[in-house]
mmCIF file with all atom_site columns, C-alpha atoms in Angstrom:
data_model
loop_
_atom_site.group_PDB
_atom_site.id
_atom_site.type_symbol
_atom_site.label_atom_id
_atom_site.label_alt_id
_atom_site.label_comp_id
_atom_site.label_asym_id
_atom_site.label_entity_id
_atom_site.label_seq_id
_atom_site.pdbx_PDB_ins_code
_atom_site.Cartn_x
_atom_site.Cartn_y
_atom_site.Cartn_z
_atom_site.occupancy
_atom_site.B_iso_or_equiv
_atom_site.pdbx_formal_charge
_atom_site.auth_seq_id
_atom_site.auth_comp_id
_atom_site.auth_asym_id
_atom_site.auth_atom_id
_atom_site.pdbx_PDB_model_num
ATOM 1   C CA . MET A 1 1   ? 68.344 61.783 102.024 1.00 0.00 ? 68  MET A CA 1
ATOM 2   C CA . LEU A 1 2   ? 65.231 62.404 104.199 1.00 0.00 ? 69  LEU A CA 1
ATOM 3   C CA . ASP A 1 3   ? 67.223 63.484 107.414 1.00 0.00 ? 70  ASP A CA 1
ATOM 4   C CA . PHE A 1 4   ? 65.407 66.766 107.430 1.00 0.00 ? 71  PHE A CA 1
ATOM 5   C CA . LEU A 1 5   ? 62.497 64.356 108.600 1.00 0.00 ? 72  LEU A CA 1
ATOM 6   C CA . LYS A 1 6   ? 62.282 62.193 111.572 1.00 0.00 ? 73  LYS A CA 1
ATOM 7   C CA . LYS A 1 7   ? 59.850 59.318 111.604 1.00 0.00 ? 74  LYS A CA 1
ATOM 8   C CA . PRO A 1 8   ? 56.444 59.747 112.776 1.00 0.00 ? 75  PRO A CA 1
ATOM 9   C CA . SER A 1 9   ? 54.303 57.383 115.200 1.00 0.00 ? 76  SER A CA 1
ATOM 10  C CA . PHE A 1 10  ? 51.469 58.078 113.001 1.00 0.00 ? 77  PHE A CA 1
ATOM 11  C CA . LEU A 1 11  ? 48.772 55.437 114.351 1.00 0.00 ? 78  LEU A CA 1
ATOM 12  C CA . PHE A 1 12  ? 47.412 52.717 111.799 1.00 0.00 ? 79  PHE A CA 1
ATOM 13  C CA . GLY A 1 13  ? 44.540 51.767 114.031 1.00 0.00 ? 80  GLY A CA 1
ATOM 14  C CA . ALA A 1 14  ? 42.930 51.756 117.301 1.00 0.00 ? 81  ALA A CA 1
ATOM 15  C CA . LYS A 1 15  ? 41.036 49.787 120.060 1.00 0.00 ? 82  LYS A CA 1
ATOM 16  C CA . GLY A 1 16  ? 39.332 50.439 123.125 1.00 0.00 ? 83  GLY A CA 1
ATOM 17  C CA . SER A 1 17  ? 39.483 53.788 124.772 1.00 0.00 ? 84  SER A CA 1
ATOM 18  C CA . LYS A 1 18  ? 41.668 54.989 122.200 1.00 0.00 ? 85  LYS A CA 1
ATOM 19  C CA . LEU A 1 19  ? 39.006 54.235 119.446 1.00 0.00 ? 86  LEU A CA 1
ATOM 20  C CA . GLN A 1 20  ? 36.422 56.021 121.657 1.00 0.00 ? 87  GLN A CA 1
ATOM 21  C CA . GLU A 1 21  ? 38.665 58.923 121.775 1.00 0.00 ? 88  GLU A CA 1
ATOM 22  C CA . ILE A 1 22  ? 38.598 59.159 117.896 1.00 0.00 ? 89  ILE A CA 1
ATOM 23  C CA . LYS A 1 23  ? 34.942 58.487 117.464 1.00 0.00 ? 90  LYS A CA 1
ATOM 24  C CA . GLN A 1 24  ? 34.414 61.842 120.223 1.00 0.00 ? 91  GLN A CA 1
ATOM 25  C CA . LYS A 1 25  ? 36.644 63.524 118.081 1.00 0.00 ? 92  LYS A CA 1
ATOM 26  C CA . GLN A 1 26  ? 34.992 62.547 114.748 1.00 0.00 ? 93  GLN A CA 1
ATOM 27  C CA . ARG A 1 27  ? 31.703 63.925 116.294 1.00 0.00 ? 94  ARG A CA 1
ATOM 28  C CA . GLN A 1 28  ? 33.486 67.203 117.200 1.00 0.00 ? 95  GLN A CA 1
ATOM 29  C CA . ILE A 1 29  ? 34.476 67.802 113.742 1.00 0.00 ? 96  ILE A CA 1
ATOM 30  C CA . GLN A 1 30  ? 31.007 66.418 112.556 1.00 0.00 ? 97  GLN A CA 1
ATOM 31  C CA . TYR A 1 31  ? 29.146 69.638 114.404 1.00 0.00 ? 98  TYR A CA 1
ATOM 32  C CA . ASP A 1 32  ? 32.073 72.006 113.886 1.00 0.00 ? 99  ASP A CA 1
ATOM 33  C CA . ILE A 1 33  ? 32.315 72.638 117.798 1.00 0.00 ? 100 ILE A CA 1
ATOM 34  C CA . ILE A 1 34  ? 35.097 75.259 118.520 1.00 0.00 ? 101 ILE A CA 1
ATOM 35  C CA . ASP A 1 35  ? 38.124 74.616 120.301 1.00 0.00 ? 102 ASP A CA 1
ATOM 36  C CA . ARG A 1 36  ? 38.905 77.716 122.305 1.00 0.00 ? 103 ARG A CA 1
ATOM 37  C CA . SER A 1 37  ? 41.911 76.759 123.715 1.00 0.00 ? 104 SER A CA 1
ATOM 38  C CA . PRO A 1 38  ? 45.191 78.681 122.801 1.00 0.00 ? 105 PRO A CA 1
ATOM 39  C CA . LEU A 1 39  ? 47.324 77.342 120.183 1.00 0.00 ? 106 LEU A CA 1
ATOM 40  C CA . LEU A 1 40  ? 50.515 76.208 121.698 1.00 0.00 ? 107 LEU A CA 1
ATOM 41  C CA . ILE A 1 41  ? 53.302 77.132 118.906 1.00 0.00 ? 108 ILE A CA 1
ATOM 42  C CA . GLN A 1 42  ? 56.783 76.313 118.230 1.00 0.00 ? 109 GLN A CA 1
ATOM 43  C CA . PRO A 1 43  ? 59.393 79.157 117.618 1.00 0.00 ? 110 PRO A CA 1
ATOM 44  C CA . VAL A 1 44  ? 59.774 79.561 113.978 1.00 0.00 ? 111 VAL A CA 1
ATOM 45  C CA . GLU A 1 45  ? 62.429 81.054 111.556 1.00 0.00 ? 112 GLU A CA 1
ATOM 46  C CA . ARG A 1 46  ? 60.980 84.345 109.933 1.00 0.00 ? 113 ARG A CA 1
ATOM 47  C CA . GLU A 1 47  ? 61.748 87.087 107.908 1.00 0.00 ? 114 GLU A CA 1
ATOM 48  C CA . GLY A 1 48  ? 60.861 90.143 109.210 1.00 0.00 ? 115 GLY A CA 1
ATOM 49  C CA . THR A 1 49  ? 57.315 89.033 109.685 1.00 0.00 ? 116 THR A CA 1
ATOM 50  C CA . GLU A 1 50  ? 57.053 86.659 106.883 1.00 0.00 ? 117 GLU A CA 1
ATOM 51  C CA . LEU A 1 51  ? 57.384 83.130 107.454 1.00 0.00 ? 118 LEU A CA 1
ATOM 52  C CA . VAL A 1 52  ? 60.447 81.312 106.040 1.00 0.00 ? 119 VAL A CA 1
ATOM 53  C CA . LEU A 1 53  ? 59.519 78.766 103.946 1.00 0.00 ? 120 LEU A CA 1
ATOM 54  C CA . PRO A 1 54  ? 60.155 75.868 103.661 1.00 0.00 ? 121 PRO A CA 1
ATOM 55  C CA . GLN A 1 55  ? 60.080 75.004 107.141 1.00 0.00 ? 122 GLN A CA 1
ATOM 56  C CA . GLN A 1 56  ? 60.049 71.899 109.538 1.00 0.00 ? 123 GLN A CA 1
ATOM 57  C CA . ILE A 1 57  ? 57.366 72.180 111.887 1.00 0.00 ? 124 ILE A CA 1
ATOM 58  C CA . GLY A 1 58  ? 56.679 69.303 113.963 1.00 0.00 ? 125 GLY A CA 1
ATOM 59  C CA . PRO A 1 59  ? 56.853 66.044 111.583 1.00 0.00 ? 126 PRO A CA 1
ATOM 60  C CA . PHE A 1 60  ? 55.529 68.271 108.737 1.00 0.00 ? 127 PHE A CA 1
ATOM 61  C CA . LYS A 1 61  ? 58.068 70.133 106.144 1.00 0.00 ? 128 LYS A CA 1
ATOM 62  C CA . LEU A 1 62  ? 55.547 73.024 105.266 1.00 0.00 ? 129 LEU A CA 1
ATOM 63  C CA . ILE A 1 63  ? 56.417 74.134 101.942 1.00 0.00 ? 130 ILE A CA 1
ATOM 64  C CA . ASP A 1 64  ? 53.733 76.973 100.927 1.00 0.00 ? 131 ASP A CA 1
ATOM 65  C CA . THR A 1 65  ? 51.092 78.422 103.233 1.00 0.00 ? 132 THR A CA 1
ATOM 66  C CA . GLY A 1 66  ? 48.900 79.057 100.084 1.00 0.00 ? 133 GLY A CA 1
ATOM 67  C CA . THR A 1 67  ? 46.369 81.535 99.304  1.00 0.00 ? 134 THR A CA 1
ATOM 68  C CA . VAL A 1 68  ? 42.782 82.446 101.231 1.00 0.00 ? 135 VAL A CA 1
ATOM 69  C CA . VAL A 1 69  ? 39.775 81.622 99.311  1.00 0.00 ? 136 VAL A CA 1
ATOM 70  C CA . PHE A 1 70  ? 37.287 84.433 101.116 1.00 0.00 ? 137 PHE A CA 1
ATOM 71  C CA . ASP A 1 71  ? 34.775 84.691 98.387  1.00 0.00 ? 138 ASP A CA 1
ATOM 72  C CA . GLU A 1 72  ? 33.991 80.798 98.784  1.00 0.00 ? 139 GLU A CA 1
ATOM 73  C CA . PRO A 1 73  ? 32.345 79.253 101.763 1.00 0.00 ? 140 PRO A CA 1
ATOM 74  C CA . GLY A 1 74  ? 33.699 75.955 101.061 1.00 0.00 ? 141 GLY A CA 1
ATOM 75  C CA . PHE A 1 75  ? 37.207 76.709 102.201 1.00 0.00 ? 142 PHE A CA 1
ATOM 76  C CA . HIS A 1 76  ? 37.016 77.134 105.709 1.00 0.00 ? 143 HIS A CA 1
ATOM 77  C CA . THR A 1 77  ? 35.001 76.061 108.609 1.00 0.00 ? 144 THR A CA 1
ATOM 78  C CA . ARG A 1 78  ? 34.807 77.666 112.376 1.00 0.00 ? 145 ARG A CA 1
ATOM 79  C CA . ASN A 1 79  ? 38.172 75.887 112.871 1.00 0.00 ? 146 ASN A CA 1
ATOM 80  C CA . PHE A 1 80  ? 40.016 75.055 109.871 1.00 0.00 ? 147 PHE A CA 1
ATOM 81  C CA . ILE A 1 81  ? 41.392 77.249 106.910 1.00 0.00 ? 148 ILE A CA 1
ATOM 82  C CA . PHE A 1 82  ? 41.890 75.396 103.502 1.00 0.00 ? 149 PHE A CA 1
ATOM 83  C CA . PRO A 1 83  ? 43.931 77.556 101.384 1.00 0.00 ? 150 PRO A CA 1
ATOM 84  C CA . VAL A 1 84  ? 44.874 76.965 97.417  1.00 0.00 ? 151 VAL A CA 1
ATOM 85  C CA . GLY A 1 85  ? 48.001 76.020 97.226  1.00 0.00 ? 152 GLY A CA 1
ATOM 86  C CA . TYR A 1 86  ? 48.683 75.076 100.858 1.00 0.00 ? 153 TYR A CA 1
ATOM 87  C CA . THR A 1 87  ? 51.710 71.970 100.692 1.00 0.00 ? 154 THR A CA 1
ATOM 88  C CA . VAL A 1 88  ? 52.932 70.054 103.274 1.00 0.00 ? 155 VAL A CA 1
ATOM 89  C CA . GLN A 1 89  ? 55.629 67.034 103.077 1.00 0.00 ? 156 GLN A CA 1
ATOM 90  C CA . THR A 1 90  ? 55.973 64.180 105.887 1.00 0.00 ? 157 THR A CA 1
ATOM 91  C CA . LEU A 1 91  ? 56.891 60.691 105.957 1.00 0.00 ? 158 LEU A CA 1
ATOM 92  C CA . TYR A 1 92  ? 54.623 57.711 106.475 1.00 0.00 ? 159 TYR A CA 1
ATOM 93  C CA . PRO A 1 93  ? 54.787 53.899 106.163 1.00 0.00 ? 160 PRO A CA 1
ATOM 94  C CA . SER A 1 94  ? 54.801 53.117 102.508 1.00 0.00 ? 161 SER A CA 1
ATOM 95  C CA . ALA A 1 95  ? 51.660 51.323 100.735 1.00 0.00 ? 162 ALA A CA 1
ATOM 96  C CA . ILE A 1 96  ? 53.882 49.186 98.740  1.00 0.00 ? 163 ILE A CA 1
ATOM 97  C CA . ASN A 1 97  ? 56.694 48.418 100.605 1.00 0.00 ? 164 ASN A CA 1
ATOM 98  C CA . PRO A 1 98  ? 55.926 46.890 104.262 1.00 0.00 ? 165 PRO A CA 1
ATOM 99  C CA . LYS A 1 99  ? 59.486 47.696 105.226 1.00 0.00 ? 166 LYS A CA 1
ATOM 100 C CA . THR A 1 100 ? 60.216 51.428 104.399 1.00 0.00 ? 167 THR A CA 1
ATOM 101 C CA . TYR A 1 101 ? 58.669 54.867 104.868 1.00 0.00 ? 168 TYR A CA 1
ATOM 102 C CA . THR A 1 102 ? 58.273 57.273 102.112 1.00 0.00 ? 169 THR A CA 1
ATOM 103 C CA . LEU A 1 103 ? 57.677 61.212 101.491 1.00 0.00 ? 170 LEU A CA 1
ATOM 104 C CA . MET A 1 104 ? 54.469 61.988 101.150 1.00 0.00 ? 171 MET A CA 1
ATOM 105 C CA . THR A 1 105 ? 53.486 65.222 99.553  1.00 0.00 ? 172 THR A CA 1
ATOM 106 C CA . ALA A 1 106 ? 49.797 66.679 100.574 1.00 0.00 ? 173 ALA A CA 1
ATOM 107 C CA . ARG A 1 107 ? 48.627 69.748 98.959  1.00 0.00 ? 174 ARG A CA 1
ATOM 108 C CA . ILE A 1 108 ? 45.123 71.564 98.331  1.00 0.00 ? 175 ILE A CA 1
ATOM 109 C CA . ILE A 1 109 ? 43.862 72.572 94.874  1.00 0.00 ? 176 ILE A CA 1
ATOM 110 C CA . HIS A 1 110 ? 41.172 74.596 93.602  1.00 0.00 ? 177 HIS A CA 1
ATOM 111 C CA . GLY A 1 111 ? 37.939 72.603 93.097  1.00 0.00 ? 178 GLY A CA 1
ATOM 112 C CA . GLY A 1 112 ? 35.668 75.257 92.202  1.00 0.00 ? 179 GLY A CA 1
ATOM 113 C CA . SER A 1 113 ? 33.285 76.051 95.200  1.00 0.00 ? 180 SER A CA 1
ATOM 114 C CA . ARG A 1 114 ? 35.391 73.850 97.551  1.00 0.00 ? 181 ARG A CA 1
ATOM 115 C CA . PRO A 1 115 ? 38.982 72.369 98.089  1.00 0.00 ? 182 PRO A CA 1
ATOM 116 C CA . HIS A 1 116 ? 40.261 69.497 96.546  1.00 0.00 ? 183 HIS A CA 1
ATOM 117 C CA . PHE A 1 117 ? 43.023 67.698 98.474  1.00 0.00 ? 184 PHE A CA 1
ATOM 118 C CA . LEU A 1 118 ? 45.678 65.957 96.497  1.00 0.00 ? 185 LEU A CA 1
ATOM 119 C CA . VAL A 1 119 ? 48.233 63.553 98.125  1.00 0.00 ? 186 VAL A CA 1
ATOM 120 C CA . GLN A 1 120 ? 51.240 61.839 96.395  1.00 0.00 ? 187 GLN A CA 1
ATOM 121 C CA . ALA A 1 121 ? 53.603 59.350 97.542  1.00 0.00 ? 188 ALA A CA 1
ATOM 122 C CA . ALA A 1 122 ? 57.285 59.702 96.580  1.00 0.00 ? 189 ALA A CA 1
ATOM 123 C CA . ASP A 1 123 ? 57.506 55.864 95.967  1.00 0.00 ? 190 ASP A CA 1
ATOM 124 C CA . GLN A 1 124 ? 54.192 56.139 93.420  1.00 0.00 ? 191 GLN A CA 1
ATOM 125 C CA . PRO A 1 125 ? 54.848 59.480 91.896  1.00 0.00 ? 192 PRO A CA 1
ATOM 126 C CA . ARG A 1 126 ? 52.573 58.280 88.820  1.00 0.00 ? 193 ARG A CA 1
ATOM 127 C CA . HIS A 1 127 ? 49.630 57.862 91.034  1.00 0.00 ? 194 HIS A CA 1
ATOM 128 C CA . PRO A 1 128 ? 48.602 60.908 92.818  1.00 0.00 ? 195 PRO A CA 1
ATOM 129 C CA . VAL A 1 129 ? 44.945 60.804 94.460  1.00 0.00 ? 196 VAL A CA 1
ATOM 130 C CA . THR A 1 130 ? 42.673 63.447 94.434  1.00 0.00 ? 197 THR A CA 1
ATOM 131 C CA . ARG A 1 131 ? 39.282 63.751 96.707  1.00 0.00 ? 198 ARG A CA 1
ATOM 132 C CA . PRO A 1 132 ? 37.021 66.440 97.698  1.00 0.00 ? 199 PRO A CA 1
ATOM 133 C CA . THR A 1 133 ? 38.061 65.700 101.505 1.00 0.00 ? 200 THR A CA 1
ATOM 134 C CA . ALA A 1 134 ? 41.483 65.123 103.110 1.00 0.00 ? 201 ALA A CA 1
ATOM 135 C CA . ILE A 1 135 ? 40.485 61.654 104.249 1.00 0.00 ? 202 ILE A CA 1
ATOM 136 C CA . GLY A 1 136 ? 39.373 60.612 101.043 1.00 0.00 ? 203 GLY A CA 1
ATOM 137 C CA . ALA A 1 137 ? 42.920 61.656 99.419  1.00 0.00 ? 204 ALA A CA 1
ATOM 138 C CA . TRP A 1 138 ? 44.662 59.911 102.077 1.00 0.00 ? 205 TRP A CA 1
ATOM 139 C CA . ALA A 1 139 ? 42.625 56.791 102.620 1.00 0.00 ? 206 ALA A CA 1
ATOM 140 C CA . PRO A 1 140 ? 44.256 54.466 99.720  1.00 0.00 ? 207 PRO A CA 1
ATOM 141 C CA . PHE A 1 141 ? 47.645 55.085 101.282 1.00 0.00 ? 208 PHE A CA 1
ATOM 142 C CA . ILE A 1 142 ? 46.342 54.372 105.043 1.00 0.00 ? 209 ILE A CA 1
ATOM 143 C CA . LYS A 1 143 ? 44.225 51.299 104.065 1.00 0.00 ? 210 LYS A CA 1
ATOM 144 C CA . ASN A 1 144 ? 47.068 49.778 101.945 1.00 0.00 ? 211 ASN A CA 1
ATOM 145 C CA . ALA A 1 145 ? 50.012 50.540 104.347 1.00 0.00 ? 212 ALA A CA 1
ATOM 146 C CA . CYS A 1 146 ? 47.823 49.050 106.750 1.00 0.00 ? 213 CYS A CA 1
ATOM 147 C CA . PHE A 1 147 ? 46.923 46.076 104.891 1.00 0.00 ? 214 PHE A CA 1
ATOM 148 C CA . ILE A 1 148 ? 50.317 45.139 103.961 1.00 0.00 ? 215 ILE A CA 1
ATOM 149 C CA . ARG A 1 149 ? 51.397 44.907 107.207 1.00 0.00 ? 216 ARG A CA 1
ATOM 150 C CA . ARG A 1 150 ? 48.876 43.383 109.504 1.00 0.00 ? 217 ARG A CA 1
ATOM 151 C CA . GLY A 1 151 ? 45.516 43.002 107.115 1.00 0.00 ? 218 GLY A CA 1
ATOM 152 C CA . TYR A 1 152 ? 42.625 45.345 106.987 1.00 0.00 ? 219 TYR A CA 1
ATOM 153 C CA . THR A 1 153 ? 40.577 45.901 109.957 1.00 0.00 ? 220 THR A CA 1
ATOM 154 C CA . PRO A 1 154 ? 37.932 48.680 109.966 1.00 0.00 ? 221 PRO A CA 1
ATOM 155 C CA . ASP A 1 155 ? 39.904 50.490 112.446 1.00 0.00 ? 222 ASP A CA 1
ATOM 156 C CA . CYS A 1 156 ? 42.693 51.436 109.688 1.00 0.00 ? 223 CYS A CA 1
ATOM 157 C CA . LEU A 1 157 ? 41.186 54.313 108.494 1.00 0.00 ? 224 LEU A CA 1
ATOM 158 C CA . PRO A 1 158 ? 40.238 56.915 111.196 1.00 0.00 ? 225 PRO A CA 1
ATOM 159 C CA . TYR A 1 159 ? 37.944 59.756 109.945 1.00 0.00 ? 226 TYR A CA 1
ATOM 160 C CA . LYS A 1 160 ? 40.103 62.442 111.566 1.00 0.00 ? 227 LYS A CA 1
ATOM 161 C CA . GLU A 1 161 ? 43.577 61.236 110.446 1.00 0.00 ? 228 GLU A CA 1
ATOM 162 C CA . GLY A 1 162 ? 42.849 62.932 106.926 1.00 0.00 ? 229 GLY A CA 1
ATOM 163 C CA . LEU A 1 163 ? 43.300 66.457 108.578 1.00 0.00 ? 230 LEU A CA 1
ATOM 164 C CA . ARG A 1 164 ? 45.969 65.220 110.840 1.00 0.00 ? 231 ARG A CA 1
ATOM 165 C CA . LEU A 1 165 ? 48.089 64.022 108.365 1.00 0.00 ? 232 LEU A CA 1
ATOM 166 C CA . TYR A 1 166 ? 47.420 67.454 106.284 1.00 0.00 ? 233 TYR A CA 1
ATOM 167 C CA . GLY A 1 167 ? 49.002 69.328 109.131 1.00 0.00 ? 234 GLY A CA 1
ATOM 168 C CA . PHE A 1 168 ? 45.664 71.112 110.186 1.00 0.00 ? 235 PHE A CA 1
ATOM 169 C CA . GLU A 1 169 ? 45.901 69.886 113.453 1.00 0.00 ? 236 GLU A CA 1
ATOM 170 C CA . ASN A 1 170 ? 49.303 70.934 114.114 1.00 0.00 ? 237 ASN A CA 1
ATOM 171 C CA . ASP A 1 171 ? 48.928 74.235 116.495 1.00 0.00 ? 238 ASP A CA 1
ATOM 172 C CA . THR A 1 172 ? 52.114 76.178 114.885 1.00 0.00 ? 239 THR A CA 1
ATOM 173 C CA . ILE A 1 173 ? 50.565 75.259 111.269 1.00 0.00 ? 240 ILE A CA 1
ATOM 174 C CA . LYS A 1 174 ? 47.081 76.750 112.114 1.00 0.00 ? 241 LYS A CA 1
ATOM 175 C CA . SER A 1 175 ? 48.855 79.865 113.670 1.00 0.00 ? 242 SER A CA 1
ATOM 176 C CA . ALA A 1 176 ? 50.781 80.420 110.556 1.00 0.00 ? 243 ALA A CA 1
ATOM 177 C CA . LEU A 1 177 ? 47.151 79.813 108.449 1.00 0.00 ? 244 LEU A CA 1
ATOM 178 C CA . GLN A 1 178 ? 45.245 82.098 110.675 1.00 0.00 ? 245 GLN A CA 1
ATOM 179 C CA . ASP A 1 179 ? 48.473 84.916 109.984 1.00 0.00 ? 246 ASP A CA 1
ATOM 180 C CA . LEU A 1 180 ? 47.513 84.891 106.176 1.00 0.00 ? 247 LEU A CA 1
ATOM 181 C CA . PRO A 1 181 ? 45.820 87.987 104.374 1.00 0.00 ? 248 PRO A CA 1
ATOM 182 C CA . ASN A 1 182 ? 42.135 87.971 104.171 1.00 0.00 ? 249 ASN A CA 1
ATOM 183 C CA . VAL A 1 183 ? 41.580 85.312 106.895 1.00 0.00 ? 250 VAL A CA 1
ATOM 184 C CA . SER A 1 184 ? 39.605 88.351 108.691 1.00 0.00 ? 251 SER A CA 1
ATOM 185 C CA . ARG A 1 185 ? 37.263 88.484 105.707 1.00 0.00 ? 252 ARG A CA 1
ATOM 186 C CA . LEU A 1 186 ? 36.275 84.753 106.298 1.00 0.00 ? 253 LEU A CA 1
ATOM 187 C CA . ASP A 1 187 ? 32.996 84.343 107.454 1.00 0.00 ? 254 ASP A CA 1
ATOM 188 C CA . ARG A 1 188 ? 32.885 81.367 109.827 1.00 0.00 ? 255 ARG A CA 1
ATOM 189 C CA . TYR A 1 189 ? 36.419 81.100 110.965 1.00 0.00 ? 256 TYR A CA 1
ATOM 190 C CA . VAL A 1 190 ? 37.037 81.685 114.678 1.00 0.00 ? 257 VAL A CA 1
ATOM 191 C CA . ARG A 1 191 ? 40.501 83.305 115.510 1.00 0.00 ? 258 ARG A CA 1
ATOM 192 C CA . LYS A 1 192 ? 42.512 81.111 118.280 1.00 0.00 ? 259 LYS A CA 1
ATOM 193 C CA . LYS A 1 193 ? 44.880 82.637 120.674 1.00 0.00 ? 260 LYS A CA 1
ATOM 194 C CA . THR A 1 194 ? 48.327 81.829 120.588 1.00 0.00 ? 261 THR A CA 1
ATOM 195 C CA . GLN A 1 195 ? 50.862 80.738 123.512 1.00 0.00 ? 262 GLN A CA 1
ATOM 196 C CA . LEU A 1 196 ? 54.374 80.193 122.660 1.00 0.00 ? 263 LEU A CA 1
ATOM 197 C CA . MET A 1 197 ? 55.965 76.804 123.371 1.00 0.00 ? 264 MET A CA 1
ATOM 198 C CA . ASN A 1 198 ? 58.783 76.458 126.137 1.00 0.00 ? 265 ASN A CA 1
ATOM 199 C CA . SER A 1 199 ? 62.143 74.851 125.502 1.00 0.00 ? 266 SER A CA 1
ATOM 200 C CA . LYS A 1 200 ? 61.133 71.406 126.519 1.00 0.00 ? 267 LYS A CA 1
ATOM 201 C CA . GLN A 1 201 ? 57.638 71.574 124.816 1.00 0.00 ? 268 GLN A CA 1
ATOM 202 C CA . THR A 1 202 ? 59.521 72.458 121.587 1.00 0.00 ? 269 THR A CA 1
ATOM 203 C CA . SER A 1 203 ? 62.256 69.952 121.662 1.00 0.00 ? 270 SER A CA 1
ATOM 204 C CA . ASP A 1 204 ? 59.169 66.980 122.129 1.00 0.00 ? 271 ASP A CA 1
ATOM 205 C CA . ALA A 1 205 ? 57.206 68.746 119.292 1.00 0.00 ? 272 ALA A CA 1
ATOM 206 C CA . LEU A 1 206 ? 60.367 68.332 116.559 1.00 0.00 ? 273 LEU A CA 1
ATOM 207 C CA . GLU A 1 207 ? 60.479 64.472 117.654 1.00 0.00 ? 274 GLU A CA 1
#
């Protein structure tokens, strides 16, 4: 039923050098340091110049790229754009059944002066979570999925997971978002250069 998605190897926790790497990335996000390396993007299906949606991009099914909010500074940073209506789906370990994965839907809704992040699990459709941060919306699912499999430990909830699970660290999705109308009107966002993946890189990205 969900053969359009492949099982992702998402991290439940980390130790040692991996934990240090996560902490370093946390600091990078905290201070909004610009990553000037080009975005490595996979070939995507288009009709003319328009991106065909929905479309599978890595472990994410991009449902909607959303609408850029340019008159409220809370909807972007130097590295990220948070369009209202942006929606992705991905598989993630179930938070209520330790033997299965479930389809997760993550979207951005308008929260006034800043975005709100809504995450919903297919096996808990009546219990969506809405928070003012990506990690806040994902946190109950990450923690519970971790707990029912190996017990909760402090490293179950890396700060950066929220942005990654929303697809915001996927270069192809980043590229699609920075091509949206009105991105040029965003005061702080720094546009990234892009580089097309070769065939092997594309194959690896889809695994």
